[in-house]
PDB file of C-alpha atoms in Angstrom:
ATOM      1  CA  UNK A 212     -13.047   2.622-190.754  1.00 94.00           C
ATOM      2  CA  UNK A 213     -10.310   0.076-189.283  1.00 96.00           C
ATOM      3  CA  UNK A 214     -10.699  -3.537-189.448  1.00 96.00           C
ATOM      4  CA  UNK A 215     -10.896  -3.668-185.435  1.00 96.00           C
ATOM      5  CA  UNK A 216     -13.879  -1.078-185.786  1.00 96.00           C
ATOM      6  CA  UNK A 217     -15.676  -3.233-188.348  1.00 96.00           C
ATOM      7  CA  UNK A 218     -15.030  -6.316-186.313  1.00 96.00           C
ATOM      8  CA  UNK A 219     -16.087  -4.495-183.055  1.00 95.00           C
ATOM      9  CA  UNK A 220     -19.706  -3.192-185.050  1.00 96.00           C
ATOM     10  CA  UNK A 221     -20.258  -6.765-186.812  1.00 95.00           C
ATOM     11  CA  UNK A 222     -19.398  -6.249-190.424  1.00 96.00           C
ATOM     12  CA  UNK A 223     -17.290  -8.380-192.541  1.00 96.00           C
ATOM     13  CA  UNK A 224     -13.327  -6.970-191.620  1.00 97.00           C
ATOM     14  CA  UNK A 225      -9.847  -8.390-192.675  1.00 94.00           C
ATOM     15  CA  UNK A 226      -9.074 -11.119-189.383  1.00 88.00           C
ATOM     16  CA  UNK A 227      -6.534 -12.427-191.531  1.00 88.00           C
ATOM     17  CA  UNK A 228      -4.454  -9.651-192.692  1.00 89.00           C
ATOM     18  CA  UNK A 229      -5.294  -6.875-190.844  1.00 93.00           C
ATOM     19  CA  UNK A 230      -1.937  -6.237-188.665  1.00 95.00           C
ATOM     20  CA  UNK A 231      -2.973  -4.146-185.658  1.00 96.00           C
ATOM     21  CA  UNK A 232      -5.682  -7.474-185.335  1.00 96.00           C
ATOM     22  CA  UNK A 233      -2.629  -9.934-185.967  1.00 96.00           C
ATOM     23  CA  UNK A 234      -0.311  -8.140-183.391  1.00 97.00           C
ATOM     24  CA  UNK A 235      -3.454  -7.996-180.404  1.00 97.00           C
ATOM     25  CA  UNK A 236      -4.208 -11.503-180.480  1.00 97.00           C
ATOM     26  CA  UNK A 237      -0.195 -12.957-180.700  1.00 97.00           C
ATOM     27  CA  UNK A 238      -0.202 -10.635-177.647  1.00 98.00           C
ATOM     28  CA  UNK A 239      -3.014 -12.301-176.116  1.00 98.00           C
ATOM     29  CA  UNK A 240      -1.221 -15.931-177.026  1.00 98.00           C
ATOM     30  CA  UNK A 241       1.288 -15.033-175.460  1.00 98.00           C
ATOM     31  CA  UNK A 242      -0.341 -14.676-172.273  1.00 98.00           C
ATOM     32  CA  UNK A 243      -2.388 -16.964-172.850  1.00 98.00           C
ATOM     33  CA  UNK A 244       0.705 -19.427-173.116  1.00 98.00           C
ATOM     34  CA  UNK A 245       2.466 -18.399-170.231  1.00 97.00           C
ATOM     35  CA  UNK A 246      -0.681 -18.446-168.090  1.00 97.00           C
ATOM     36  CA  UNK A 247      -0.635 -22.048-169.455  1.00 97.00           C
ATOM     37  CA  UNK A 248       2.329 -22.888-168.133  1.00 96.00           C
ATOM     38  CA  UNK A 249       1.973 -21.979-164.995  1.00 94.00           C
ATOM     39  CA  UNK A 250       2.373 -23.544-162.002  1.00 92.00           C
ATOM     40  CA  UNK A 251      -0.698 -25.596-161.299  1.00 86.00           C
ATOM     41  CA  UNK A 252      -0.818 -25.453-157.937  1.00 91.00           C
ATOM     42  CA  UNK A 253       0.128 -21.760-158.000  1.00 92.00           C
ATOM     43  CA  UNK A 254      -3.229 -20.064-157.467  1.00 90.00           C
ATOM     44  CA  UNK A 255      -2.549 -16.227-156.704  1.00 93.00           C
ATOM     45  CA  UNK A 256      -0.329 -16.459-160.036  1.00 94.00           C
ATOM     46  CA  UNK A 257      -3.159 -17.974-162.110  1.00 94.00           C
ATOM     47  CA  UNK A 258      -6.001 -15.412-160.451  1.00 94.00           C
ATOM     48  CA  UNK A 259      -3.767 -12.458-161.346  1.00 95.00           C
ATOM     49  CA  UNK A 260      -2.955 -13.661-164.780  1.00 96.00           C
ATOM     50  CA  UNK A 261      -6.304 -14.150-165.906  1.00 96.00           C
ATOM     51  CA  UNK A 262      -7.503 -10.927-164.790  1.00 96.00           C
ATOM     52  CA  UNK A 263      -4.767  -9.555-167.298  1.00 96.00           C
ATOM     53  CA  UNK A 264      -6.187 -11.559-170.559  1.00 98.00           C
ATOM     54  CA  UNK A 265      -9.930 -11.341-169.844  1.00 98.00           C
ATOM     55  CA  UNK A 266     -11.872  -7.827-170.228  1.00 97.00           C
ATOM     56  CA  UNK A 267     -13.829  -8.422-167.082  1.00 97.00           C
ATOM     57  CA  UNK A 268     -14.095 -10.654-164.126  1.00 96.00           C
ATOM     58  CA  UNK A 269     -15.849 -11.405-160.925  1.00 93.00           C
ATOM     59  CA  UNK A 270     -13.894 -12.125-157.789  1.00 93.00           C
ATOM     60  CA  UNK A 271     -13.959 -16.067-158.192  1.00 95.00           C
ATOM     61  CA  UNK A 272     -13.088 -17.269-161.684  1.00 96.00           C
ATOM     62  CA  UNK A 273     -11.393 -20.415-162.079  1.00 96.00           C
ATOM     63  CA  UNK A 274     -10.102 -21.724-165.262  1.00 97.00           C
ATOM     64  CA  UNK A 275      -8.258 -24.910-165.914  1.00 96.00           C
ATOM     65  CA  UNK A 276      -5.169 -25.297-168.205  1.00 96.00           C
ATOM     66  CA  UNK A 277      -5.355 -25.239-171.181  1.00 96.00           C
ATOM     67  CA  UNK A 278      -7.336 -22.090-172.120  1.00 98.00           C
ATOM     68  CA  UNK A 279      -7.372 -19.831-175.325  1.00 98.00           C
ATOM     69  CA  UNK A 280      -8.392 -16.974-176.574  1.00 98.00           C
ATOM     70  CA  UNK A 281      -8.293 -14.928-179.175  1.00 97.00           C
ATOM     71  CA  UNK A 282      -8.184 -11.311-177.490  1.00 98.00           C
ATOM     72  CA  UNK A 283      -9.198 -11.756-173.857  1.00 98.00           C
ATOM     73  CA  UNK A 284     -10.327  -7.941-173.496  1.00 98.00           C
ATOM     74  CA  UNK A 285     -13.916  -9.145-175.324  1.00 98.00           C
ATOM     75  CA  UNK A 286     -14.565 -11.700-172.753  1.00 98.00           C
ATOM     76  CA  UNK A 287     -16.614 -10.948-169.313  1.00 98.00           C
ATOM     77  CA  UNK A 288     -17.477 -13.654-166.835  1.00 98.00           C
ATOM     78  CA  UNK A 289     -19.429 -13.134-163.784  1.00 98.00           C
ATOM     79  CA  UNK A 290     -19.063 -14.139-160.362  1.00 98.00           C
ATOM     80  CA  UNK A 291     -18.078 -17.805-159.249  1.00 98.00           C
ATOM     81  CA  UNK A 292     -16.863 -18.278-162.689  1.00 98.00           C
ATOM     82  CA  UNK A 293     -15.243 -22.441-163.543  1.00 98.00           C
ATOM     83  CA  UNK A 294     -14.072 -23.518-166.690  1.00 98.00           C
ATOM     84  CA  UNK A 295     -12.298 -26.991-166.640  1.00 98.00           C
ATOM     85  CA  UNK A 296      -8.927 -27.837-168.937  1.00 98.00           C
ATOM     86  CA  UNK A 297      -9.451 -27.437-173.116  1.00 98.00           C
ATOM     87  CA  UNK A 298     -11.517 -24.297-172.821  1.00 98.00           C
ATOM     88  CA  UNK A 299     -11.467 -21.871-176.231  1.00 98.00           C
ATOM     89  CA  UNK A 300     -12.907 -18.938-176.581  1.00 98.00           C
ATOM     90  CA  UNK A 301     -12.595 -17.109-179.948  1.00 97.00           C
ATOM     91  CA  UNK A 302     -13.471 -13.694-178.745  1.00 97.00           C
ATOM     92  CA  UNK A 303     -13.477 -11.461-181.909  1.00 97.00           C
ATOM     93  CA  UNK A 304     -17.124 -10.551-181.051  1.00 95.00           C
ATOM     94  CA  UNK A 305     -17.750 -10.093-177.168  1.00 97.00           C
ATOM     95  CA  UNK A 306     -18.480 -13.075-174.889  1.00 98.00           C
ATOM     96  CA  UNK A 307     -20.145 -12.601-171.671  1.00 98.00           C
ATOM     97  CA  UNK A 308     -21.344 -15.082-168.706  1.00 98.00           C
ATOM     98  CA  UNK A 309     -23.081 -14.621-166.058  1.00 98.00           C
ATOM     99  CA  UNK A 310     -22.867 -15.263-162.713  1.00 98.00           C
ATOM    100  CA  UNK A 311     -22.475 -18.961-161.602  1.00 98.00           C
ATOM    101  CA  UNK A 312     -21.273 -20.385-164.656  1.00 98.00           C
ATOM    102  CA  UNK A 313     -20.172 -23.269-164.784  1.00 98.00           C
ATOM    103  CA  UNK A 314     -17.659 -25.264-168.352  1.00 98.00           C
ATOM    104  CA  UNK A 315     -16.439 -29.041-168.025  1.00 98.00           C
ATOM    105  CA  UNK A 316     -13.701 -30.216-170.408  1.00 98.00           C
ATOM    106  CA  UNK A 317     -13.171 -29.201-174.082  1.00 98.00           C
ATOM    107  CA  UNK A 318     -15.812 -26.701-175.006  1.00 98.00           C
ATOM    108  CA  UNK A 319     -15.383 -23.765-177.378  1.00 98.00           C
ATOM    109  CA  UNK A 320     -17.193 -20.762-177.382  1.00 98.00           C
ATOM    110  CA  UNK A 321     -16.721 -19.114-181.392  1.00 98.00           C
ATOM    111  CA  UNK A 322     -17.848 -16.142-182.228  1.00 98.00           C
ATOM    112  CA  UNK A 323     -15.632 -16.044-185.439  1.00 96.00           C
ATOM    113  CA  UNK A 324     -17.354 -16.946-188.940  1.00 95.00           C
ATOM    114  CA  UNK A 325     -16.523 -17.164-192.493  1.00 94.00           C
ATOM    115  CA  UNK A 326     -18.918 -16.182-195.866  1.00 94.00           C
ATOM    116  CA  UNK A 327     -20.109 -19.554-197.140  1.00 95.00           C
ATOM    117  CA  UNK A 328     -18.759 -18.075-201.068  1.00 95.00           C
ATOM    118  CA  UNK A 329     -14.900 -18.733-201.325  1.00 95.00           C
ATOM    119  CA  UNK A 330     -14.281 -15.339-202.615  1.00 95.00           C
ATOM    120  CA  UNK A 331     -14.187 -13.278-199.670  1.00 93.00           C
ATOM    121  CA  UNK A 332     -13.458 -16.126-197.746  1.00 91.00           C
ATOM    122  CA  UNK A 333     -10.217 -16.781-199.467  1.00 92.00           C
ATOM    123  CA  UNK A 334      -9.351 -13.016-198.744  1.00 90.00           C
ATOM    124  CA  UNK A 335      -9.463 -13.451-195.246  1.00 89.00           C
ATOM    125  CA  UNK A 336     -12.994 -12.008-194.626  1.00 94.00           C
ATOM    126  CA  UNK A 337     -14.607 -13.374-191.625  1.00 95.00           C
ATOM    127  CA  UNK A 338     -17.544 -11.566-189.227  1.00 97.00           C
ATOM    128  CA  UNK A 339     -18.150 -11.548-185.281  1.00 97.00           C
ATOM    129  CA  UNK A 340     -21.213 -11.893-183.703  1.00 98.00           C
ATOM    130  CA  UNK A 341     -21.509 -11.607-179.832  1.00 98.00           C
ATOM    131  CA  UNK A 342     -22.357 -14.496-177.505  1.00 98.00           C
ATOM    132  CA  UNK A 343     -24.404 -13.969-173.931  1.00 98.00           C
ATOM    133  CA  UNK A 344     -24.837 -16.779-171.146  1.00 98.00           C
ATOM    134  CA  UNK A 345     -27.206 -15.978-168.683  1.00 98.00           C
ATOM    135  CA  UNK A 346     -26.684 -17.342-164.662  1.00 98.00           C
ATOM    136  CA  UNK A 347     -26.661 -20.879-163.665  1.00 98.00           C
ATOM    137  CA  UNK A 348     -25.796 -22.449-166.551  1.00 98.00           C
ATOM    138  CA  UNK A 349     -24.179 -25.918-166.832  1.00 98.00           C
ATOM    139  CA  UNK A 350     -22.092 -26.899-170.083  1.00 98.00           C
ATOM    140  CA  UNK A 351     -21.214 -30.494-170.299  1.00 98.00           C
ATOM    141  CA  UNK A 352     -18.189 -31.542-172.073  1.00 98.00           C
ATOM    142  CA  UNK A 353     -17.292 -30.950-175.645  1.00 98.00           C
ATOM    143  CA  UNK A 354     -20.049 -28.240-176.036  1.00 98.00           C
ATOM    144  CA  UNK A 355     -19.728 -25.809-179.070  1.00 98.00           C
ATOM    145  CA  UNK A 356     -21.443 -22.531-179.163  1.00 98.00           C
ATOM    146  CA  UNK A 357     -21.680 -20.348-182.075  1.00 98.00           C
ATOM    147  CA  UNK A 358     -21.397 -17.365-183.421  1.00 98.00           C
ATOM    148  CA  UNK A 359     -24.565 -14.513-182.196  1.00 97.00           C
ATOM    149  CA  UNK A 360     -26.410 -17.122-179.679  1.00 98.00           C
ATOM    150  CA  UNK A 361     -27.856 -16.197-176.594  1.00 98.00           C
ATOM    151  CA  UNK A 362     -28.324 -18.891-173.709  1.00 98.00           C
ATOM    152  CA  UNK A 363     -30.748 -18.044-170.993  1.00 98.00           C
ATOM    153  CA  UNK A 364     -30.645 -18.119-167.289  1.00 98.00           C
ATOM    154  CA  UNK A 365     -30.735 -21.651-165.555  1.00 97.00           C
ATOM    155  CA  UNK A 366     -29.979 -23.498-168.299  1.00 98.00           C
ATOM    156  CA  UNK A 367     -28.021 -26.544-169.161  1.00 97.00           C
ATOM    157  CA  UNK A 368     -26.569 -27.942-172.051  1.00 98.00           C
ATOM    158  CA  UNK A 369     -25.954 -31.590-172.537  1.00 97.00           C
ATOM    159  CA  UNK A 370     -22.133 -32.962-173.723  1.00 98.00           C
ATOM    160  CA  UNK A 371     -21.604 -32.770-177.163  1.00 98.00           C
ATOM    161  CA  UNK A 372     -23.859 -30.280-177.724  1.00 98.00           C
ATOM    162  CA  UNK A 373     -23.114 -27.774-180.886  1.00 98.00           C
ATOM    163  CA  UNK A 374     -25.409 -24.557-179.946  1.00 98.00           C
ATOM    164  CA  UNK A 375     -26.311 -22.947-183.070  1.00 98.00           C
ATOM    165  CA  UNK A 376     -29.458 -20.751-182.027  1.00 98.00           C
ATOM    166  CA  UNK A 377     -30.684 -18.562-178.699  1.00 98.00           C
ATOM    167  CA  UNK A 378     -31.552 -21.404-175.802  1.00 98.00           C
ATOM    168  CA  UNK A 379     -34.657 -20.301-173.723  1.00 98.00           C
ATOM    169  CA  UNK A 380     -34.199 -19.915-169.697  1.00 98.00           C
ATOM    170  CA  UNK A 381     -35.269 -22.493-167.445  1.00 96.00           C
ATOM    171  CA  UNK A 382     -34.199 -25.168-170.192  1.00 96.00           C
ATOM    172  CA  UNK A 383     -32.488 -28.456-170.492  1.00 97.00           C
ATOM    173  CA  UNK A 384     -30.901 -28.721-174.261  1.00 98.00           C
ATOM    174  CA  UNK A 385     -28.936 -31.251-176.296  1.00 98.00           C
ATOM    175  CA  UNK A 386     -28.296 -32.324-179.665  1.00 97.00           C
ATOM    176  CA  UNK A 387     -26.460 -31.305-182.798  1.00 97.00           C
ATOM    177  CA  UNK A 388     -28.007 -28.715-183.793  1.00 97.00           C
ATOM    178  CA  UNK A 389     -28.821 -28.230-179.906  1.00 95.00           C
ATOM    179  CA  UNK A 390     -32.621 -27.855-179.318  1.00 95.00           C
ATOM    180  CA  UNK A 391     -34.485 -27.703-175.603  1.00 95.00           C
ATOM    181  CA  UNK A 392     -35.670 -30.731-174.779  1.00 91.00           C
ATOM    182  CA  UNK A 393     -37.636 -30.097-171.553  1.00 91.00           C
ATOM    183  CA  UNK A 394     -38.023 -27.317-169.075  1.00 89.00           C
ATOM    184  CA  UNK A 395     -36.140 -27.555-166.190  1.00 86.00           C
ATOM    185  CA  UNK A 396     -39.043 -28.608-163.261  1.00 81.00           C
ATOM    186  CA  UNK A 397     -39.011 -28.895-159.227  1.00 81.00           C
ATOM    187  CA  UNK A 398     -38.854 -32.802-159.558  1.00 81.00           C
ATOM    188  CA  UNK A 399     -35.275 -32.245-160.581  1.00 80.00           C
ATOM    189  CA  UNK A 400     -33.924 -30.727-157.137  1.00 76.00           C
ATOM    190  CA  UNK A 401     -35.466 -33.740-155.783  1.00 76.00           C
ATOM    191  CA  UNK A 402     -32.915 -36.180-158.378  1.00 73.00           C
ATOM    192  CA  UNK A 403     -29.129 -36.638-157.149  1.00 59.00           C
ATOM    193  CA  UNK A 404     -28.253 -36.364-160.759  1.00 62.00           C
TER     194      UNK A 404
END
């Protein structure tokens, strides 16, 4: 079995030295650079450029300089689609949003990890678990997601956040670790915050 088939089922694999891995994401870099450097206020360039690094997109995606990933072809975003500038998204399990989706500054979503012993750590052993993000959900700035967690529909997650476990629908969450820390209620679409 190839590293890129253990990575793609879940199982430890070689990230580090594995050089078909290696050579796919300094090809996605690459992109990922020159989409970077684009011209900001050239939009049909940017549109078309993302659609080549990400696996799958709706017709609206917008996503701010500076954005990384690690393979591109692992990430899917849904329809009306906005990530603003710092966005990371280490993609070596799949990522997928939803529809309505929306990313300020600075987040990262990681689906990368390491074994806690040094061992197999030191020999470049790492694992992937996927990450899912439902519709209409909010991600203030400098929020962190981890490796294998699920985020429900009409959710948001407060700045700062570090998401380490699945976040119910319907929920506002914050904190490090991230926990829900109220259902979402129809007093709020009376509030202008």
């Amino acid at each position: 079995m190839s590293e890129k088939e253990k990575m793609l089922q879940n199982m430890l694999y070689d990230a580090n030295y594995d050089k078909e891995l290696e050579n796919e994401r300094l090809e996605c870099k690459a992109l990922c650079q020159k989409y970077n450097s684009l011209c900001i206020q050239d939009l049909d360039a940017r549109h078309t450029m993302i659609r080549q690094i990400l696996g799958k997109t709706g017709e609206n995606v917008h996503i701010e300089p500076d954005f990384w990933c690690d393979y591109g072809y692992l990430i899917s975003v849904g329809e009306n689609f906005y990530a603003n500038h710092g966005l990371i998204i280490l993609d070596a399990g799949t990522v997928t949003f939803g529809d309505n989706v929306f990313i300020a500054p600075s987040c990262g979503f990681h689906t990368s990890g390491h074994p806690i012993d040094y061992e197999r750590r030191n020999k470049g052993l790492e694992y992937a678990y996927p990450i899912r993000v439902g519709n209409n959900v909010w991600f203030g700035a400098g929020v962190q997601v981890m490796p294998g967690v699920t985020i429900g529909d009409n959710v948001v997650i407060g700045g700062g956040s570090v998401v380490v476990k699945d976040i119910p629908s319907d929920s506002v969450a914050v904190g490090n670790p991230c926990g829900v820390i109220r259902k979402i209620s129809e007093e709020d679409k009376q509030k202008k915050f």
